[in-house]
């Protein structure tokens, strides 16, 4: 309001001077050469660059820090949205001389990041991914997290610098990881006399678990087409479970992709004198009556 007040006074001064200097006592109109109020200047490209990239970096940081599937799904949605917004802002901004090509590369990298985040979220909802680790690896192995820093390096050469850090993300495994058939994922001890034999005739590797009250007691890795044993099972009543999938992560004790969890509906008793149970997965016709099973959520299954 103060700026407008001075402008009015200045115009009034012109009018008063014209009235005093005129011979006929009339009021002279302001001349066409009178100065106009300057318009606001456009936002500098460097400012738009920094403001656009900061939320993208924050979204990637959330992906890196996520510890649950829900958290990582939310972080991917945030990253996708922020990358889309950055693309719109940078396309609308006027790039300075020598920076237009690098700006175009940056926009392409941000578009790739947004598309990759959307694809991973879609695959997550289709249950193709089973752990937070594999989701981070899929994003970390994408084009977006590589293209964005490369484009920013070119912008810096053109005099347009912006702080942007890509968090440390794992990369996808070049080949699916497997364990040697019969490896004990959890060794429940060998003081008992019972034995569990797993015959895996299914199409994927599995980890078979015996548990009590939702907690794993012992688990064995059974490769597809192979047989595996858990020996030394103590007397007691147990639940049977198995996880099936691809690409076993020994740290997370979970398959990374296409996983499913199955629980057997009945309990299985091991006697003090010793009992052997033989479980055939993917049993063919004539191999016995299939056991009753219940498919469940991998997230609620006991960790092997």
Tab-separated table of C-alpha atoms in Angstrom:
chain	number	residue	atom	x	y	z
A	1	UNK	CA	0.000	0.000	0.000
A	2	UNK	CA	2.912	2.362	0.613
A	3	UNK	CA	4.161	1.926	-2.999
A	4	UNK	CA	0.710	2.810	-4.376
A	5	UNK	CA	0.532	5.894	-2.147
A	6	UNK	CA	3.761	7.304	-3.604
A	7	UNK	CA	2.558	6.627	-7.147
A	8	UNK	CA	-0.639	8.612	-6.578
A	9	UNK	CA	1.295	11.548	-5.169
A	10	UNK	CA	3.648	11.542	-8.138
A	11	UNK	CA	0.792	11.626	-10.614
A	12	UNK	CA	-0.898	14.354	-8.590
A	13	UNK	CA	2.298	16.386	-8.809
A	14	UNK	CA	2.272	16.156	-12.587
A	15	UNK	CA	-1.334	17.292	-12.711
A	16	UNK	CA	-0.685	20.241	-10.404
A	17	UNK	CA	2.326	21.383	-12.425
A	18	UNK	CA	0.335	21.236	-15.615
A	19	UNK	CA	-2.448	23.345	-14.094
A	20	UNK	CA	-0.072	26.074	-12.917
A	21	UNK	CA	1.871	26.320	-16.143
A	22	UNK	CA	-1.068	26.416	-18.563
A	23	UNK	CA	-2.133	29.773	-19.999
A	24	UNK	CA	-5.858	29.079	-20.218
A	25	UNK	CA	-6.343	27.643	-16.750
A	26	UNK	CA	-7.279	24.219	-18.143
A	27	UNK	CA	-5.899	20.908	-16.881
A	28	UNK	CA	-3.421	19.203	-19.242
A	29	UNK	CA	-3.638	15.414	-19.760
A	30	UNK	CA	-0.575	13.350	-18.764
A	31	UNK	CA	1.734	12.735	-21.726
A	32	UNK	CA	2.163	9.275	-23.262
A	33	UNK	CA	5.751	9.158	-22.011
A	34	UNK	CA	4.748	8.871	-18.337
A	35	UNK	CA	6.551	5.900	-16.588
A	36	UNK	CA	4.500	2.698	-15.931
A	37	UNK	CA	4.722	0.542	-12.770
A	38	UNK	CA	7.132	-2.343	-13.539
A	39	UNK	CA	5.679	-5.931	-13.627
A	40	UNK	CA	6.950	-8.676	-11.362
A	41	UNK	CA	9.946	-10.577	-12.802
A	42	UNK	CA	9.777	-14.311	-13.625
A	43	UNK	CA	11.085	-16.865	-11.095
A	44	UNK	CA	14.764	-17.630	-11.833
A	45	UNK	CA	15.321	-21.072	-13.375
A	46	UNK	CA	17.686	-22.052	-10.563
A	47	UNK	CA	14.994	-21.407	-7.977
A	48	UNK	CA	12.430	-23.473	-9.914
A	49	UNK	CA	14.995	-26.264	-10.259
A	50	UNK	CA	15.721	-26.401	-6.531
A	51	UNK	CA	12.059	-26.156	-5.505
A	52	UNK	CA	11.069	-28.904	-7.954
A	53	UNK	CA	13.759	-31.388	-6.967
A	54	UNK	CA	13.528	-31.090	-3.179
A	55	UNK	CA	10.205	-33.002	-2.896
A	56	UNK	CA	11.487	-35.681	-5.298
A	57	UNK	CA	14.511	-36.274	-3.084
A	58	UNK	CA	12.242	-36.392	-0.029
A	59	UNK	CA	10.074	-39.059	-1.682
A	60	UNK	CA	13.103	-41.214	-2.523
A	61	UNK	CA	14.333	-40.866	1.049
A	62	UNK	CA	10.982	-42.226	2.267
A	63	UNK	CA	11.364	-45.237	-0.023
A	64	UNK	CA	14.830	-45.907	1.387
A	65	UNK	CA	13.610	-45.572	4.994
A	66	UNK	CA	10.442	-47.680	4.671
A	67	UNK	CA	10.289	-50.805	6.813
A	68	UNK	CA	6.836	-52.162	5.940
A	69	UNK	CA	5.050	-52.879	2.678
A	70	UNK	CA	2.453	-50.200	3.455
A	71	UNK	CA	5.144	-47.600	4.119
A	72	UNK	CA	7.023	-48.354	0.933
A	73	UNK	CA	3.829	-48.314	-1.142
A	74	UNK	CA	2.957	-44.868	0.262
A	75	UNK	CA	6.507	-43.630	-0.375
A	76	UNK	CA	6.328	-44.799	-4.001
A	77	UNK	CA	3.064	-42.893	-4.497
A	78	UNK	CA	4.646	-39.739	-3.035
A	79	UNK	CA	7.697	-40.123	-5.281
A	80	UNK	CA	5.521	-40.580	-8.357
A	81	UNK	CA	3.403	-37.510	-7.573
A	82	UNK	CA	6.408	-35.296	-6.772
A	83	UNK	CA	8.228	-36.340	-9.938
A	84	UNK	CA	5.154	-35.500	-12.053
A	85	UNK	CA	4.909	-32.079	-10.417
A	86	UNK	CA	8.588	-31.422	-11.025
A	87	UNK	CA	8.159	-32.267	-14.714
A	88	UNK	CA	5.342	-29.736	-15.063
A	89	UNK	CA	7.309	-27.011	-13.286
A	90	UNK	CA	10.499	-27.539	-15.280
A	91	UNK	CA	8.683	-27.672	-18.613
A	92	UNK	CA	7.014	-24.331	-17.837
A	93	UNK	CA	10.280	-22.658	-16.773
A	94	UNK	CA	12.461	-20.834	-19.273
A	95	UNK	CA	15.875	-22.481	-19.318
A	96	UNK	CA	18.873	-20.122	-19.634
A	97	UNK	CA	21.224	-20.256	-22.590
A	98	UNK	CA	23.126	-23.537	-22.820
A	99	UNK	CA	20.874	-25.375	-20.352
A	100	UNK	CA	17.890	-26.383	-22.468
A	101	UNK	CA	19.244	-29.782	-23.570
A	102	UNK	CA	20.151	-30.738	-19.995
A	103	UNK	CA	16.713	-29.561	-18.802
A	104	UNK	CA	15.141	-31.884	-21.403
A	105	UNK	CA	17.239	-34.802	-20.117
A	106	UNK	CA	16.222	-34.026	-16.541
A	107	UNK	CA	12.539	-34.000	-17.486
A	108	UNK	CA	13.003	-37.390	-19.196
A	109	UNK	CA	14.668	-38.792	-16.074
A	110	UNK	CA	11.866	-37.536	-13.846
A	111	UNK	CA	9.270	-39.019	-16.205
A	112	UNK	CA	11.102	-42.356	-16.015
A	113	UNK	CA	11.162	-42.230	-12.217
A	114	UNK	CA	7.422	-41.522	-12.062
A	115	UNK	CA	6.621	-44.330	-14.514
A	116	UNK	CA	8.824	-46.817	-12.647
A	117	UNK	CA	7.258	-45.951	-9.292
A	118	UNK	CA	3.784	-46.521	-10.780
A	119	UNK	CA	4.780	-49.859	-12.337
A	120	UNK	CA	6.272	-51.120	-9.074
A	121	UNK	CA	3.161	-50.114	-7.131
A	122	UNK	CA	1.008	-51.974	-9.660
A	123	UNK	CA	3.150	-55.110	-9.358
A	124	UNK	CA	3.036	-54.791	-5.584
A	125	UNK	CA	-0.757	-54.772	-5.630
A	126	UNK	CA	-0.678	-57.852	-7.876
A	127	UNK	CA	1.416	-59.637	-5.184
A	128	UNK	CA	4.416	-60.022	-7.481
A	129	UNK	CA	6.750	-58.522	-4.878
A	130	UNK	CA	6.982	-59.896	-1.379
A	131	UNK	CA	9.488	-57.755	0.576
A	132	UNK	CA	10.478	-54.133	1.061
A	133	UNK	CA	13.951	-55.061	-0.155
A	134	UNK	CA	12.877	-56.147	-3.620
A	135	UNK	CA	10.769	-53.019	-4.082
A	136	UNK	CA	13.712	-50.780	-3.239
A	137	UNK	CA	15.901	-52.839	-5.563
A	138	UNK	CA	13.468	-52.456	-8.458
A	139	UNK	CA	13.464	-48.662	-8.055
A	140	UNK	CA	17.220	-48.589	-7.494
A	141	UNK	CA	17.811	-50.498	-10.711
A	142	UNK	CA	15.584	-48.223	-12.776
A	143	UNK	CA	16.497	-45.557	-15.303
A	144	UNK	CA	15.189	-42.633	-13.265
A	145	UNK	CA	17.655	-42.703	-10.360
A	146	UNK	CA	20.519	-42.868	-12.873
A	147	UNK	CA	19.271	-40.302	-15.398
A	148	UNK	CA	18.415	-37.541	-12.910
A	149	UNK	CA	21.920	-37.107	-11.410
A	150	UNK	CA	23.456	-37.336	-14.903
A	151	UNK	CA	21.225	-34.521	-16.166
A	152	UNK	CA	21.950	-32.414	-13.077
A	153	UNK	CA	25.681	-32.755	-13.716
A	154	UNK	CA	25.152	-31.274	-17.195
A	155	UNK	CA	23.025	-28.474	-15.758
A	156	UNK	CA	25.807	-27.675	-13.288
A	157	UNK	CA	28.231	-27.342	-16.205
A	158	UNK	CA	25.792	-24.838	-17.688
A	159	UNK	CA	25.841	-22.866	-14.428
A	160	UNK	CA	22.607	-24.216	-12.959
A	161	UNK	CA	23.358	-26.158	-9.786
A	162	UNK	CA	20.883	-27.841	-7.451
A	163	UNK	CA	21.410	-29.972	-4.368
A	164	UNK	CA	19.941	-33.428	-4.918
A	165	UNK	CA	20.891	-36.717	-3.290
A	166	UNK	CA	19.780	-40.142	-4.454
A	167	UNK	CA	19.625	-42.405	-1.374
A	168	UNK	CA	21.504	-45.672	-1.370
A	169	UNK	CA	19.181	-48.220	-2.948
A	170	UNK	CA	20.004	-51.867	-3.705
A	171	UNK	CA	20.002	-53.232	-7.231
A	172	UNK	CA	18.035	-56.252	-8.500
A	173	UNK	CA	19.843	-59.573	-8.387
A	174	UNK	CA	21.180	-60.668	-11.798
A	175	UNK	CA	19.922	-64.217	-11.182
A	176	UNK	CA	17.414	-65.552	-8.630
A	177	UNK	CA	19.081	-66.656	-5.391
A	178	UNK	CA	18.542	-70.198	-4.143
A	179	UNK	CA	19.762	-72.320	-1.238
A	180	UNK	CA	21.159	-75.797	-1.485
A	181	UNK	CA	18.399	-78.348	-1.150
A	182	UNK	CA	17.982	-79.553	2.434
A	183	UNK	CA	19.494	-76.407	4.010
A	184	UNK	CA	18.003	-75.766	7.444
A	185	UNK	CA	16.723	-72.198	7.395
A	186	UNK	CA	15.908	-72.550	11.086
A	187	UNK	CA	17.522	-75.343	13.089
A	188	UNK	CA	15.130	-76.384	15.830
A	189	UNK	CA	17.597	-78.752	17.455
A	190	UNK	CA	18.018	-82.499	17.107
A	191	UNK	CA	17.068	-83.817	20.543
A	192	UNK	CA	13.850	-85.470	19.439
A	193	UNK	CA	13.154	-88.643	17.511
A	194	UNK	CA	10.665	-87.376	14.947
A	195	UNK	CA	11.303	-86.788	11.243
A	196	UNK	CA	9.542	-84.662	8.649
A	197	UNK	CA	10.159	-85.552	5.000
A	198	UNK	CA	9.188	-82.988	2.367
A	199	UNK	CA	8.797	-84.147	-1.241
A	200	UNK	CA	8.575	-81.024	-3.368
A	201	UNK	CA	6.922	-81.903	-6.672
A	202	UNK	CA	5.619	-78.354	-7.122
A	203	UNK	CA	6.845	-75.846	-9.721
A	204	UNK	CA	8.801	-73.625	-7.297
A	205	UNK	CA	11.247	-73.923	-4.419
A	206	UNK	CA	9.688	-73.854	-0.953
A	207	UNK	CA	10.672	-73.371	2.650
A	208	UNK	CA	8.740	-75.828	4.813
A	209	UNK	CA	8.201	-74.908	8.475
A	210	UNK	CA	6.924	-76.687	11.582
A	211	UNK	CA	5.633	-74.320	14.232
A	212	UNK	CA	3.846	-73.971	17.560
A	213	UNK	CA	1.369	-71.189	18.338
A	214	UNK	CA	2.342	-69.212	15.226
A	215	UNK	CA	6.099	-69.378	15.902
A	216	UNK	CA	8.578	-71.313	13.779
A	217	UNK	CA	10.411	-74.208	15.423
A	218	UNK	CA	12.340	-75.566	12.429
A	219	UNK	CA	12.410	-74.860	8.693
A	220	UNK	CA	14.013	-76.550	5.689
A	221	UNK	CA	14.639	-75.403	2.110
A	222	UNK	CA	13.214	-77.876	-0.413
A	223	UNK	CA	14.143	-77.205	-4.040
A	224	UNK	CA	11.575	-78.043	-6.708
A	225	UNK	CA	11.749	-81.692	-7.687
A	226	UNK	CA	13.765	-82.584	-4.557
A	227	UNK	CA	13.241	-84.130	-1.130
A	228	UNK	CA	14.372	-82.563	2.148
A	229	UNK	CA	14.312	-83.598	5.819
A	230	UNK	CA	13.836	-82.040	9.224
A	231	UNK	CA	15.183	-84.541	11.732
A	232	UNK	CA	15.273	-84.657	15.518
A	233	UNK	CA	11.768	-83.234	15.998
A	234	UNK	CA	10.716	-83.349	19.628
A	235	UNK	CA	7.433	-84.921	20.728
A	236	UNK	CA	4.498	-82.557	20.485
A	237	UNK	CA	1.711	-81.207	18.306
A	238	UNK	CA	2.782	-78.920	15.443
A	239	UNK	CA	1.362	-76.768	12.676
A	240	UNK	CA	2.837	-77.160	9.191
A	241	UNK	CA	3.438	-74.250	6.804
A	242	UNK	CA	5.360	-73.553	3.658
A	243	UNK	CA	6.424	-70.513	1.680
A	244	UNK	CA	6.781	-70.779	-2.091
A	245	UNK	CA	8.297	-68.275	-4.471
A	246	UNK	CA	11.374	-67.082	-6.340
A	247	UNK	CA	14.679	-65.459	-5.332
A	248	UNK	CA	15.332	-66.338	-1.675
A	249	UNK	CA	16.708	-63.572	0.574
A	250	UNK	CA	18.524	-65.227	3.478
A	251	UNK	CA	18.655	-61.972	5.469
A	252	UNK	CA	14.922	-61.310	5.277
A	253	UNK	CA	14.134	-65.053	5.258
A	254	UNK	CA	11.657	-64.532	2.474
A	255	UNK	CA	11.259	-65.032	-1.255
A	256	UNK	CA	11.442	-61.736	-3.081
A	257	UNK	CA	8.990	-62.412	-5.873
A	258	UNK	CA	5.779	-64.297	-6.627
A	259	UNK	CA	5.541	-65.649	-3.104
A	260	UNK	CA	2.647	-67.309	-1.356
A	261	UNK	CA	2.069	-68.755	2.074
A	262	UNK	CA	0.235	-71.981	2.811
A	263	UNK	CA	-0.831	-73.409	6.171
A	264	UNK	CA	-1.989	-76.987	6.650
A	265	UNK	CA	-5.403	-77.082	8.288
A	266	UNK	CA	-4.674	-79.960	10.679
A	267	UNK	CA	-2.131	-80.326	13.459
A	268	UNK	CA	0.466	-83.098	13.285
A	269	UNK	CA	1.584	-85.069	16.326
A	270	UNK	CA	5.077	-86.436	16.917
A	271	UNK	CA	5.236	-89.210	19.540
A	272	UNK	CA	8.068	-89.540	22.080
A	273	UNK	CA	9.052	-92.844	20.453
A	274	UNK	CA	9.451	-91.141	17.071
A	275	UNK	CA	7.132	-90.303	14.196
A	276	UNK	CA	7.817	-89.729	10.487
A	277	UNK	CA	5.520	-87.532	8.462
A	278	UNK	CA	5.912	-87.401	4.676
A	279	UNK	CA	4.446	-84.299	3.011
A	280	UNK	CA	4.191	-84.302	-0.791
A	281	UNK	CA	3.720	-80.894	-2.410
A	282	UNK	CA	2.244	-80.818	-5.892
A	283	UNK	CA	1.167	-84.421	-5.486
A	284	UNK	CA	0.104	-86.175	-8.629
A	285	UNK	CA	-2.904	-88.471	-8.969
A	286	UNK	CA	-2.336	-91.733	-7.141
A	287	UNK	CA	0.181	-90.311	-4.662
A	288	UNK	CA	-2.233	-90.207	-1.750
A	289	UNK	CA	-4.958	-87.947	-0.454
A	290	UNK	CA	-3.948	-84.266	-0.610
A	291	UNK	CA	-3.662	-82.605	2.784
A	292	UNK	CA	-6.124	-79.833	3.610
A	293	UNK	CA	-4.421	-76.464	3.314
A	294	UNK	CA	-5.242	-72.791	3.725
A	295	UNK	CA	-3.612	-70.062	1.650
A	296	UNK	CA	-2.704	-67.092	3.800
A	297	UNK	CA	-0.941	-63.777	3.777
A	298	UNK	CA	2.837	-63.914	3.630
A	299	UNK	CA	2.912	-60.986	6.021
A	300	UNK	CA	1.067	-62.963	8.710
A	301	UNK	CA	2.900	-66.264	8.245
A	302	UNK	CA	5.557	-67.149	10.836
A	303	UNK	CA	9.039	-66.251	9.690
A	304	UNK	CA	10.954	-69.460	8.888
